[in-house]
C-alpha atoms as a printed R data frame, in Angstrom:
    type eleno elety resid chain resno       x       y       z
1   ATOM     1    CA   MET     A     1 -32.897  83.756 -12.764
2   ATOM     2    CA   VAL     A     2 -32.048  86.089 -16.337
3   ATOM     3    CA   VAL     A     3 -34.200  84.480 -19.434
4   ATOM     4    CA   PRO     A     4 -32.415  85.314 -22.850
5   ATOM     5    CA   SER     A     5 -34.237  87.600 -24.471
6   ATOM     6    CA   ASN     A     6 -35.928  84.684 -27.390
7   ATOM     7    CA   GLU     A     7 -37.337  83.297 -24.485
8   ATOM     8    CA   HIS     A     8 -38.353  85.712 -22.679
9   ATOM     9    CA   TYR     A     9 -40.775  86.949 -26.371
10  ATOM    10    CA   GLY     A    10 -41.592  83.316 -26.918
11  ATOM    11    CA   TRP     A    11 -42.956  83.497 -23.623
12  ATOM    12    CA   ALA     A    12 -44.746  87.112 -24.063
13  ATOM    13    CA   LYS     A    13 -46.323  85.694 -26.545
14  ATOM    14    CA   GLU     A    14 -47.652  82.303 -26.426
15  ATOM    15    CA   VAL     A    15 -49.332  83.760 -23.075
16  ATOM    16    CA   LYS     A    16 -50.996  86.985 -24.952
17  ATOM    17    CA   GLU     A    17 -52.336  83.724 -27.683
18  ATOM    18    CA   PHE     A    18 -53.774  82.182 -25.595
19  ATOM    19    CA   ASP     A    19 -55.423  84.716 -22.930
20  ATOM    20    CA   ASP     A    20 -56.823  87.019 -26.565
21  ATOM    21    CA   THR     A    21 -58.978  84.019 -27.704
22  ATOM    22    CA   LYS     A    22 -60.785  84.705 -24.731
23  ATOM    23    CA   ALA     A    23 -62.135  80.671 -24.461
24  ATOM    24    CA   GLY     A    24 -59.476  79.393 -21.455
25  ATOM    25    CA   VAL     A    25 -58.155  76.057 -20.790
26  ATOM    26    CA   LYS     A    26 -60.976  74.606 -22.487
27  ATOM    27    CA   GLY     A    27 -61.100  76.413 -25.493
28  ATOM    28    CA   LEU     A    28 -57.641  74.000 -25.914
29  ATOM    29    CA   VAL     A    29 -59.086  71.152 -24.708
30  ATOM    30    CA   ASP     A    30 -61.757  71.528 -27.440
31  ATOM    31    CA   ALA     A    31 -59.454  72.727 -29.737
32  ATOM    32    CA   GLY     A    32 -58.275  68.733 -29.561
33  ATOM    33    CA   VAL     A    33 -54.497  69.140 -28.079
34  ATOM    34    CA   ALA     A    34 -52.291  66.488 -27.205
35  ATOM    35    CA   ARG     A    35 -49.154  69.131 -25.468
36  ATOM    36    CA   ILE     A    36 -50.152  71.998 -22.952
37  ATOM    37    CA   PRO     A    37 -48.339  74.878 -23.834
38  ATOM    38    CA   LYS     A    38 -44.935  75.655 -22.384
39  ATOM    39    CA   PHE     A    39 -46.350  78.124 -19.478
40  ATOM    40    CA   PHE     A    40 -48.424  75.581 -18.143
41  ATOM    41    CA   VAL     A    41 -45.831  73.109 -17.028
42  ATOM    42    CA   HIS     A    42 -44.862  74.096 -13.517
43  ATOM    43    CA   PRO     A    43 -41.205  72.545 -12.551
44  ATOM    44    CA   PRO     A    44 -40.761  69.234 -11.817
45  ATOM    45    CA   GLU     A    45 -40.079  70.115  -7.717
46  ATOM    46    CA   SER     A    46 -43.705  71.408  -7.328
47  ATOM    47    CA   LEU     A    47 -45.424  68.261  -9.391
48  ATOM    48    CA   PRO     A    48 -46.830  65.627  -7.310
49  ATOM    49    CA   ALA     A    49 -44.700  62.611  -6.622
50  ATOM    50    CA   PRO     A    50 -46.228  59.562  -6.997
51  ATOM    51    CA   SER     A    51 -46.682  57.923  -3.917
52  ATOM    52    CA   LYS     A    52 -50.022  58.722  -2.217
53  ATOM    53    CA   THR     A    53 -50.941  59.257   1.686
54  ATOM    54    CA   THR     A    54 -54.992  59.796   2.652
55  ATOM    55    CA   LEU     A    55 -56.379  59.545   5.369
56  ATOM    56    CA   GLU     A    56 -59.644  60.486   7.042
57  ATOM    57    CA   LEU     A    57 -59.875  64.722   7.142
58  ATOM    58    CA   PRO     A    58 -62.040  64.868  10.768
59  ATOM    59    CA   THR     A    59 -65.388  64.893   9.977
60  ATOM    60    CA   ILE     A    60 -67.697  67.043  11.879
61  ATOM    61    CA   ASP     A    61 -71.884  66.783  11.791
62  ATOM    62    CA   PHE     A    62 -73.449  69.784  13.161
63  ATOM    63    CA   GLU     A    63 -77.173  68.170  13.504
64  ATOM    64    CA   GLY     A    64 -78.333  69.449  16.293
65  ATOM    65    CA   VAL     A    65 -75.701  72.553  16.827
66  ATOM    66    CA   GLU     A    66 -78.684  74.840  16.553
67  ATOM    67    CA   SER     A    67 -80.221  73.908  19.347
68  ATOM    68    CA   GLY     A    68 -77.550  74.693  21.502
69  ATOM    69    CA   GLY     A    69 -76.488  71.987  25.345
70  ATOM    70    CA   ALA     A    70 -73.627  69.622  25.456
71  ATOM    71    CA   ARG     A    71 -74.412  68.304  21.546
72  ATOM    72    CA   ARG     A    72 -73.047  72.334  20.564
73  ATOM    73    CA   LYS     A    73 -70.205  71.854  23.075
74  ATOM    74    CA   GLU     A    74 -69.269  68.736  20.992
75  ATOM    75    CA   VAL     A    75 -69.381  70.241  18.234
76  ATOM    76    CA   VAL     A    76 -67.324  73.259  18.965
77  ATOM    77    CA   GLU     A    77 -64.835  70.995  20.756
78  ATOM    78    CA   GLU     A    78 -64.676  68.675  17.427
79  ATOM    79    CA   ILE     A    79 -64.167  72.177  15.780
80  ATOM    80    CA   ARG     A    80 -61.243  73.718  18.215
81  ATOM    81    CA   THR     A    81 -59.445  70.432  17.557
82  ATOM    82    CA   ALA     A    82 -59.852  70.127  13.473
83  ATOM    83    CA   ALA     A    83 -59.547  73.640  13.236
84  ATOM    84    CA   GLY     A    84 -56.380  73.546  15.652
85  ATOM    85    CA   LYS     A    85 -54.633  70.381  13.955
86  ATOM    86    CA   TRP     A    86 -55.799  69.744  10.633
87  ATOM    87    CA   GLY     A    87 -56.764  73.030   9.190
88  ATOM    88    CA   PHE     A    88 -59.392  71.411   7.167
89  ATOM    89    CA   PHE     A    89 -62.418  69.645   7.875
90  ATOM    90    CA   ARG     A    90 -65.722  68.357   6.427
91  ATOM    91    CA   ILE     A    91 -68.950  69.016   7.477
92  ATOM    92    CA   VAL     A    92 -72.529  67.296   7.477
93  ATOM    93    CA   ASN     A    93 -75.367  68.136   8.263
94  ATOM    94    CA   HIS     A    94 -74.997  71.554   7.479
95  ATOM    95    CA   GLY     A    95 -78.288  72.423   6.560
96  ATOM    96    CA   VAL     A    96 -77.917  73.004   3.008
97  ATOM    97    CA   PRO     A    97 -80.235  71.359   0.709
98  ATOM    98    CA   LEU     A    98 -78.763  68.721  -1.961
99  ATOM    99    CA   HIS     A    99 -80.637  69.824  -4.913
100 ATOM   100    CA   ILE     A   100 -78.937  73.057  -4.041
101 ATOM   101    CA   MET     A   101 -75.508  72.008  -4.224
102 ATOM   102    CA   ASP     A   102 -76.196  69.718  -7.148
103 ATOM   103    CA   ALA     A   103 -77.939  72.078  -9.499
104 ATOM   104    CA   MET     A   104 -75.013  74.832  -8.053
105 ATOM   105    CA   LEU     A   105 -72.370  72.506  -9.763
106 ATOM   106    CA   GLU     A   106 -74.763  71.929 -13.386
107 ATOM   107    CA   ALA     A   107 -75.207  75.665 -13.157
108 ATOM   108    CA   ILE     A   108 -71.482  76.265 -13.323
109 ATOM   109    CA   LYS     A   109 -70.773  73.041 -15.991
110 ATOM   110    CA   ARG     A   110 -73.731  75.059 -18.148
111 ATOM   111    CA   PHE     A   111 -71.687  78.407 -17.457
112 ATOM   112    CA   HIS     A   112 -68.216  77.142 -18.455
113 ATOM   113    CA   GLU     A   113 -69.670  75.192 -21.416
114 ATOM   114    CA   GLN     A   114 -71.481  77.906 -23.115
115 ATOM   115    CA   PRO     A   115 -70.287  78.584 -26.034
116 ATOM   116    CA   VAL     A   116 -66.959  81.238 -25.752
117 ATOM   117    CA   GLU     A   117 -68.856  83.887 -27.162
118 ATOM   118    CA   ASP     A   118 -71.126  83.462 -25.198
119 ATOM   119    CA   LYS     A   119 -69.113  84.444 -21.951
120 ATOM   120    CA   MET     A   120 -66.118  86.507 -23.448
121 ATOM   121    CA   HIS     A   121 -67.239  89.587 -22.454
122 ATOM   122    CA   LEU     A   122 -67.011  88.244 -19.008
123 ATOM   123    CA   TYR     A   123 -63.164  87.575 -19.395
124 ATOM   124    CA   SER     A   124 -60.910  89.613 -17.564
125 ATOM   125    CA   ALA     A   125 -57.960  89.253 -15.227
126 ATOM   126    CA   ASP     A   126 -59.254  92.503 -13.514
127 ATOM   127    CA   SER     A   127 -60.103  91.848  -9.739
128 ATOM   128    CA   ARG     A   128 -61.908  94.690 -10.038
129 ATOM   129    CA   GLN     A   129 -64.151  93.594 -12.304
130 ATOM   130    CA   ARG     A   130 -66.482  92.026  -9.653
131 ATOM   131    CA   VAL     A   131 -67.906  88.781 -11.724
132 ATOM   132    CA   ARG     A   132 -65.208  87.939 -14.383
133 ATOM   133    CA   PHE     A   133 -64.146  84.432 -16.333
134 ATOM   134    CA   ASN     A   134 -60.705  84.343 -16.916
135 ATOM   135    CA   SER     A   135 -58.150  81.230 -16.975
136 ATOM   136    CA   ASN     A   136 -55.660  81.962 -14.475
137 ATOM   137    CA   VAL     A   137 -53.333  83.101 -16.908
138 ATOM   138    CA   PRO     A   138 -49.915  83.967 -15.290
139 ATOM   139    CA   GLN     A   139 -49.051  88.134 -14.230
140 ATOM   140    CA   ARG     A   140 -45.516  87.779 -13.732
141 ATOM   141    CA   GLU     A   141 -43.201  86.640 -16.364
142 ATOM   142    CA   TYR     A   142 -42.769  82.824 -15.918
143 ATOM   143    CA   ASP     A   143 -44.662  81.497 -13.724
144 ATOM   144    CA   SER     A   144 -46.983  78.808 -13.774
145 ATOM   145    CA   ALA     A   145 -50.483  78.937 -16.025
146 ATOM   146    CA   CYS     A   146 -52.888  76.115 -14.408
147 ATOM   147    CA   TRP     A   147 -54.770  73.902 -16.162
148 ATOM   148    CA   ARG     A   148 -58.393  75.645 -15.198
149 ATOM   149    CA   ASP     A   149 -61.244  78.126 -15.833
150 ATOM   150    CA   ILE     A   150 -62.400  80.496 -12.950
151 ATOM   151    CA   LEU     A   151 -66.130  81.964 -13.081
152 ATOM   152    CA   THR     A   152 -65.461  84.627  -9.941
153 ATOM   153    CA   CYS     A   153 -68.370  86.446  -8.259
154 ATOM   154    CA   VAL     A   154 -67.848  88.783  -5.510
155 ATOM   155    CA   PHE     A   155 -70.634  90.052  -2.738
156 ATOM   156    CA   HIS     A   156 -69.237  92.847  -0.896
157 ATOM   157    CA   ASP     A   157 -71.377  93.316   2.379
158 ATOM   158    CA   ASP     A   158 -73.384  89.691   1.167
159 ATOM   159    CA   GLN     A   159 -74.157  92.074  -2.208
160 ATOM   160    CA   LEU     A   160 -73.822  91.761  -5.669
161 ATOM   161    CA   ASP     A   161 -76.037  93.759  -8.853
162 ATOM   162    CA   PRO     A   162 -78.318  90.301 -10.112
163 ATOM   163    CA   ASP     A   163 -77.979  91.099 -13.409
164 ATOM   164    CA   ALA     A   164 -74.589  91.229 -13.893
165 ATOM   165    CA   ILE     A   165 -74.654  87.204 -13.025
166 ATOM   166    CA   PRO     A   166 -74.491  85.134 -15.834
167 ATOM   167    CA   LEU     A   167 -77.759  84.424 -16.225
168 ATOM   168    CA   ALA     A   168 -76.395  80.911 -17.207
169 ATOM   169    CA   CYS     A   169 -75.846  79.944 -13.860
170 ATOM   170    CA   ARG     A   170 -77.834  83.692 -11.677
171 ATOM   171    CA   LYS     A   171 -80.665  81.709 -10.256
172 ATOM   172    CA   GLU     A   172 -78.191  79.057  -8.957
173 ATOM   173    CA   VAL     A   173 -75.623  81.366  -7.121
174 ATOM   174    CA   GLN     A   174 -77.865  83.205  -5.912
175 ATOM   175    CA   GLU     A   175 -79.718  80.450  -3.767
176 ATOM   176    CA   TYR     A   176 -76.326  78.821  -3.313
177 ATOM   177    CA   VAL     A   177 -74.913  82.359  -2.317
178 ATOM   178    CA   LYS     A   178 -78.197  82.314   0.635
179 ATOM   179    CA   CYS     A   179 -77.162  79.011   1.813
180 ATOM   180    CA   MET     A   180 -73.412  80.079   1.905
181 ATOM   181    CA   ILE     A   181 -74.426  83.026   3.977
182 ATOM   182    CA   LYS     A   182 -76.395  81.452   6.450
183 ATOM   183    CA   LEU     A   183 -73.276  78.647   7.430
184 ATOM   184    CA   ARG     A   184 -71.123  81.381   8.024
185 ATOM   185    CA   GLU     A   185 -73.192  82.868  10.621
186 ATOM   186    CA   ILE     A   186 -73.186  79.639  11.837
187 ATOM   187    CA   MET     A   187 -69.424  79.052  11.748
188 ATOM   188    CA   ALA     A   188 -68.960  82.650  12.989
189 ATOM   189    CA   GLU     A   189 -70.140  81.440  16.122
190 ATOM   190    CA   LEU     A   190 -68.597  78.007  16.759
191 ATOM   191    CA   LEU     A   191 -65.664  79.219  15.605
192 ATOM   192    CA   SER     A   192 -66.025  82.410  18.335
193 ATOM   193    CA   GLU     A   193 -66.948  79.793  21.088
194 ATOM   194    CA   ALA     A   194 -63.764  77.806  19.819
195 ATOM   195    CA   LEU     A   195 -61.516  80.357  20.430
196 ATOM   196    CA   GLY     A   196 -62.755  80.995  23.900
197 ATOM   197    CA   LEU     A   197 -65.029  84.188  22.973
198 ATOM   198    CA   SER     A   198 -68.608  85.147  22.948
199 ATOM   199    CA   SER     A   199 -70.784  83.477  20.245
200 ATOM   200    CA   ASP     A   200 -70.969  86.839  18.470
201 ATOM   201    CA   HIS     A   201 -67.587  88.211  18.787
202 ATOM   202    CA   LEU     A   202 -66.423  87.223  15.019
203 ATOM   203    CA   SER     A   203 -69.462  88.514  13.440
204 ATOM   204    CA   ARG     A   204 -69.539  91.846  15.131
205 ATOM   205    CA   ILE     A   205 -65.680  92.499  13.968
206 ATOM   206    CA   GLU     A   206 -66.966  91.918  10.171
207 ATOM   207    CA   CYS     A   207 -64.607  90.091   9.183
208 ATOM   208    CA   MET     A   208 -65.742  87.121   6.746
209 ATOM   209    CA   LYS     A   209 -69.331  89.591   5.748
210 ATOM   210    CA   SER     A   210 -68.630  89.102   2.067
211 ATOM   211    CA   GLU     A   211 -67.604  86.189   0.006
212 ATOM   212    CA   ALA     A   212 -66.328  85.934  -3.304
213 ATOM   213    CA   LEU     A   213 -67.427  82.734  -4.792
214 ATOM   214    CA   ALA     A   214 -64.656  81.141  -7.259
215 ATOM   215    CA   CYS     A   215 -66.703  78.809  -9.165
216 ATOM   216    CA   LEU     A   216 -64.222  75.975 -11.004
217 ATOM   217    CA   TYR     A   217 -63.760  74.667 -13.852
218 ATOM   218    CA   TYR     A   218 -60.827  71.412 -14.316
219 ATOM   219    CA   PRO     A   219 -61.244  70.239 -18.189
220 ATOM   220    CA   ILE     A   220 -59.975  67.287 -18.636
221 ATOM   221    CA   CYS     A   221 -55.606  67.016 -19.144
222 ATOM   222    CA   PRO     A   222 -53.542  65.818 -21.887
223 ATOM   223    CA   GLU     A   223 -50.324  65.405 -19.650
224 ATOM   224    CA   PRO     A   224 -51.534  65.662 -15.864
225 ATOM   225    CA   ASP     A   225 -47.623  64.822 -14.683
226 ATOM   226    CA   LYS     A   226 -46.759  68.417 -16.027
227 ATOM   227    CA   THR     A   227 -48.642  70.994 -14.628
228 ATOM   228    CA   LEU     A   228 -51.293  71.660 -11.771
229 ATOM   229    CA   GLY     A   229 -55.095  72.186 -11.002
230 ATOM   230    CA   THR     A   230 -53.884  74.351  -8.755
231 ATOM   231    CA   PRO     A   231 -50.267  75.382  -7.372
232 ATOM   232    CA   LYS     A   232 -49.981  74.869  -3.324
233 ATOM   233    CA   HIS     A   233 -51.068  77.327  -1.593
234 ATOM   234    CA   SER     A   234 -52.873  78.795   1.496
235 ATOM   235    CA   ASP     A   235 -56.080  80.965   1.277
236 ATOM   236    CA   THR     A   236 -55.414  84.685   2.396
237 ATOM   237    CA   THR     A   237 -58.921  84.590   3.550
238 ATOM   238    CA   PHE     A   238 -59.929  84.220   7.212
239 ATOM   239    CA   LEU     A   239 -62.707  81.064   5.920
240 ATOM   240    CA   THR     A   240 -63.287  79.334   3.309
241 ATOM   241    CA   LEU     A   241 -66.258  76.465   2.686
242 ATOM   242    CA   LEU     A   242 -65.911  74.765  -0.979
243 ATOM   243    CA   MET     A   243 -68.447  72.268  -2.606
244 ATOM   244    CA   GLN     A   244 -66.322  69.920  -4.771
245 ATOM   245    CA   ASP     A   245 -68.036  67.633  -7.473
246 ATOM   246    CA   ASN     A   246 -67.378  63.455  -7.172
247 ATOM   247    CA   ILE     A   247 -63.852  63.564  -9.273
248 ATOM   248    CA   GLY     A   248 -61.532  64.682  -6.926
249 ATOM   249    CA   GLY     A   249 -58.157  65.731  -6.925
250 ATOM   250    CA   LEU     A   250 -57.801  67.855  -3.878
251 ATOM   251    CA   GLN     A   251 -54.817  67.739  -1.390
252 ATOM   252    CA   ILE     A   252 -53.946  68.717   1.509
253 ATOM   253    CA   LEU     A   253 -50.421  69.413   3.144
254 ATOM   254    CA   HIS     A   254 -50.587  67.682   6.393
255 ATOM   255    CA   ASP     A   255 -47.350  66.369   8.749
256 ATOM   256    CA   ASN     A   256 -45.438  67.517   5.973
257 ATOM   257    CA   GLN     A   257 -47.234  64.711   3.166
258 ATOM   258    CA   TRP     A   258 -49.859  65.790   0.870
259 ATOM   259    CA   VAL     A   259 -52.921  64.432   1.454
260 ATOM   260    CA   ASP     A   260 -55.951  63.032  -1.204
261 ATOM   261    CA   VAL     A   261 -59.221  64.013   0.391
262 ATOM   262    CA   PRO     A   262 -61.708  62.597  -2.096
263 ATOM   263    CA   PRO     A   263 -65.032  64.099  -2.362
264 ATOM   264    CA   VAL     A   264 -68.480  62.844  -0.266
265 ATOM   265    CA   HIS     A   265 -71.087  63.512  -1.694
266 ATOM   266    CA   GLY     A   266 -73.728  66.344  -0.105
267 ATOM   267    CA   ALA     A   267 -70.267  67.114   1.608
268 ATOM   268    CA   LEU     A   268 -68.110  70.459   2.070
269 ATOM   269    CA   ILE     A   269 -65.390  71.203   2.956
270 ATOM   270    CA   ALA     A   270 -63.747  74.119   5.755
271 ATOM   271    CA   ASN     A   271 -60.978  75.562   5.464
272 ATOM   272    CA   ILE     A   272 -59.015  78.407   8.351
273 ATOM   273    CA   GLY     A   273 -57.289  80.774   6.092
274 ATOM   274    CA   ASP     A   274 -54.510  82.782   7.364
275 ATOM   275    CA   LEU     A   275 -55.924  85.820   8.813
276 ATOM   276    CA   MET     A   276 -58.353  84.073  11.034
277 ATOM   277    CA   GLN     A   277 -54.521  82.312  11.633
278 ATOM   278    CA   VAL     A   278 -53.205  85.556  12.577
279 ATOM   279    CA   ILE     A   279 -56.711  86.552  14.819
280 ATOM   280    CA   SER     A   280 -56.293  83.367  16.542
281 ATOM   281    CA   ASN     A   281 -52.951  83.871  17.253
282 ATOM   282    CA   ASP     A   282 -51.838  80.561  15.910
283 ATOM   283    CA   LYS     A   283 -54.841  78.525  17.675
284 ATOM   284    CA   PHE     A   284 -55.916  78.422  14.646
285 ATOM   285    CA   ILE     A   285 -54.131  77.374  11.415
286 ATOM   286    CA   SER     A   286 -54.075  77.642   7.822
287 ATOM   287    CA   VAL     A   287 -52.538  75.138   5.772
288 ATOM   288    CA   GLU     A   288 -51.087  74.536   1.890
289 ATOM   289    CA   HIS     A   289 -53.118  73.307  -0.383
290 ATOM   290    CA   ARG     A   290 -53.936  72.726  -4.077
291 ATOM   291    CA   VAL     A   291 -55.068  70.938  -7.269
292 ATOM   292    CA   LEU     A   292 -53.774  67.984  -9.813
293 ATOM   293    CA   ALA     A   293 -54.592  68.054 -13.255
294 ATOM   294    CA   GLN     A   294 -56.164  64.805 -14.519
295 ATOM   295    CA   PRO     A   295 -56.418  62.553 -17.214
296 ATOM   296    CA   VAL     A   296 -60.221  62.809 -16.280
297 ATOM   297    CA   GLY     A   297 -62.457  65.847 -15.919
298 ATOM   298    CA   PRO     A   298 -64.143  68.536 -16.154
299 ATOM   299    CA   ARG     A   299 -64.188  68.139 -12.381
300 ATOM   300    CA   ILE     A   300 -66.267  71.136 -11.198
301 ATOM   301    CA   SER     A   301 -65.998  72.733  -7.595
302 ATOM   302    CA   VAL     A   302 -67.007  75.640  -5.874
303 ATOM   303    CA   ALA     A   303 -64.644  77.820  -3.172
304 ATOM   304    CA   SER     A   304 -66.552  80.541  -1.345
305 ATOM   305    CA   PHE     A   305 -63.901  82.986   0.688
306 ATOM   306    CA   PHE     A   306 -64.867  85.208   3.347
307 ATOM   307    CA   THR     A   307 -63.639  87.759   3.886
308 ATOM   308    CA   PRO     A   308 -63.837  91.730   6.037
309 ATOM   309    CA   SER     A   309 -66.950  93.783   4.865
310 ATOM   310    CA   LEU     A   310 -66.104  97.458   3.338
311 ATOM   311    CA   ARG     A   311 -65.745  98.516   6.846
312 ATOM   312    CA   ALA     A   312 -63.909  96.071   8.679
313 ATOM   313    CA   SER     A   313 -62.080  95.919   5.506
314 ATOM   314    CA   ALA     A   314 -60.128 100.027   6.103
315 ATOM   315    CA   LYS     A   315 -59.733  99.263   9.913
316 ATOM   316    CA   PRO     A   316 -56.393  97.111  10.922
317 ATOM   317    CA   PHE     A   317 -56.266  93.377  11.905
318 ATOM   318    CA   GLU     A   318 -54.502  91.597  14.578
319 ATOM   319    CA   PRO     A   319 -54.784  89.152  17.078
320 ATOM   320    CA   ILE     A   320 -57.621  89.547  19.458
321 ATOM   321    CA   LYS     A   321 -56.674  91.081  21.809
322 ATOM   322    CA   GLU     A   322 -59.421  88.413  24.356
323 ATOM   323    CA   ILE     A   323 -57.189  85.192  23.838
324 ATOM   324    CA   LEU     A   324 -53.543  87.688  24.814
325 ATOM   325    CA   SER     A   325 -52.083  86.860  27.529
326 ATOM   326    CA   ASP     A   326 -48.636  87.108  29.255
327 ATOM   327    CA   GLU     A   327 -47.892  83.863  27.936
328 ATOM   328    CA   ASN     A   328 -49.527  83.926  24.922
329 ATOM   329    CA   PRO     A   329 -48.535  87.333  23.597
330 ATOM   330    CA   ALA     A   330 -49.067  88.246  20.342
331 ATOM   331    CA   ILE     A   331 -47.595  87.061  17.731
332 ATOM   332    CA   TYR     A   332 -48.862  88.511  14.278
333 ATOM   333    CA   ARG     A   333 -48.542  93.045  13.281
334 ATOM   334    CA   GLU     A   334 -51.137  95.087  12.876
335 ATOM   335    CA   PHE     A   335 -52.122  95.254   8.795
336 ATOM   336    CA   LEU     A   336 -54.996  95.528   7.200
337 ATOM   337    CA   PHE     A   337 -56.399  93.291   4.881
338 ATOM   338    CA   LYS     A   338 -55.270  95.004   1.714
339 ATOM   339    CA   GLU     A   339 -52.161  95.237   2.629
340 ATOM   340    CA   TYR     A   340 -51.926  91.356   3.103
341 ATOM   341    CA   TYR     A   341 -53.829  90.749   0.178
342 ATOM   342    CA   GLU     A   342 -51.676  92.635  -2.032
343 ATOM   343    CA   TYR     A   343 -48.056  91.578  -0.454
344 ATOM   344    CA   TYR     A   344 -49.128  88.140  -1.285
345 ATOM   345    CA   LYS     A   345 -50.150  88.504  -5.162
346 ATOM   346    CA   THR     A   346 -46.817  90.744  -5.377
347 ATOM   347    CA   LYS     A   347 -44.420  88.022  -4.767
348 ATOM   348    CA   GLY     A   348 -46.876  85.383  -6.413
349 ATOM   349    CA   GLN     A   349 -45.601  81.387  -6.981
350 ATOM   350    CA   ASP     A   350 -42.657  83.056  -5.018
351 ATOM   351    CA   VAL     A   351 -44.307  82.527  -1.665
352 ATOM   352    CA   THR     A   352 -47.176  79.950  -0.609
353 ATOM   353    CA   SER     A   353 -47.626  81.901   2.313
354 ATOM   354    CA   ALA     A   354 -47.738  85.515   3.757
355 ATOM   355    CA   LEU     A   355 -47.701  84.883   7.608
356 ATOM   356    CA   PRO     A   356 -44.512  85.218   8.171
357 ATOM   357    CA   HIS     A   357 -44.454  88.296   6.595
358 ATOM   358    CA   PHE     A   358 -46.405  89.710   8.916
359 ATOM   359    CA   ARG     A   359 -44.527  87.689  12.228
360 ATOM   360    CA   ILE     A   360 -43.305  89.888  15.575
361 ATOM   361    CA   ASN     A   361 -39.716  89.553  14.831
362 ATOM   362    CA   GLU     A   362 -38.598  87.885  18.937
């Protein structure tokens, strides 16, 4: 689409003025805006229809899973089914203490609700910054911004200098990420077994040895019917573990219908990422999801995105050879993690999944 230069200038100017405040969406809300800036408005076709579908997301109880035996086999079978048909499932009795989950949500709220002066030094869109605060300002012209602010903390090979984490949430982030790493190890074993592999297979290839915590703050929105908290997308990860507060707004695309995923206190949501779909050769599926903007808030959530170790990132990924056969040939070509991630990012909102780009053409 060719846009007149005066409109082009207006769009760029509006985005820059917002970005220069370093106050995020919360800054707009604090200023009492009654109408959202134009660059937050999404095209009507991407916005939710009034009708809603509520289906019950599979819930998997991890109680007794580490003791092995029949109970573990039941859980593995439930994961195989949920990962293959839904791509999303709820986990209960996962071993993460409730007080650590609640403290983490409170700490993220505390970080985002600090005075702007106390957090603006972290404001950056540079993905090389391992700890950064920003507001999802569109990187490409005419992509729509989302009604949310994000604190990101990136742990390469499970490591991040604690002093880099903001003091407002440092202790809670450290405790929470330890729990996520422990749960990831259990998930890696169960997902390996659900693929019919040895329990240590996914750990050995180090496909989930790094994690990025996206600590999200969705402020109350004055015009929620015009924008989104997060647009539809699938995750560029191997696995994501999500904790959300009690407000809700998450939806997944299941059987071509948008389905609400209501919050359950103390539960976590696991979702399969694109790269897990690739290495499982479509045995597990990565599913599009989104977050609605709402007239209530703020909504707080924490997404733990699991990605390869630095060593594994330097090697190509492809469907796991042990699960391939003449009847089940490879569907995807090999590629580097960086190549996948960069293709996804350069396409912006023109693509919700990069999977088709890496499929082997028949």
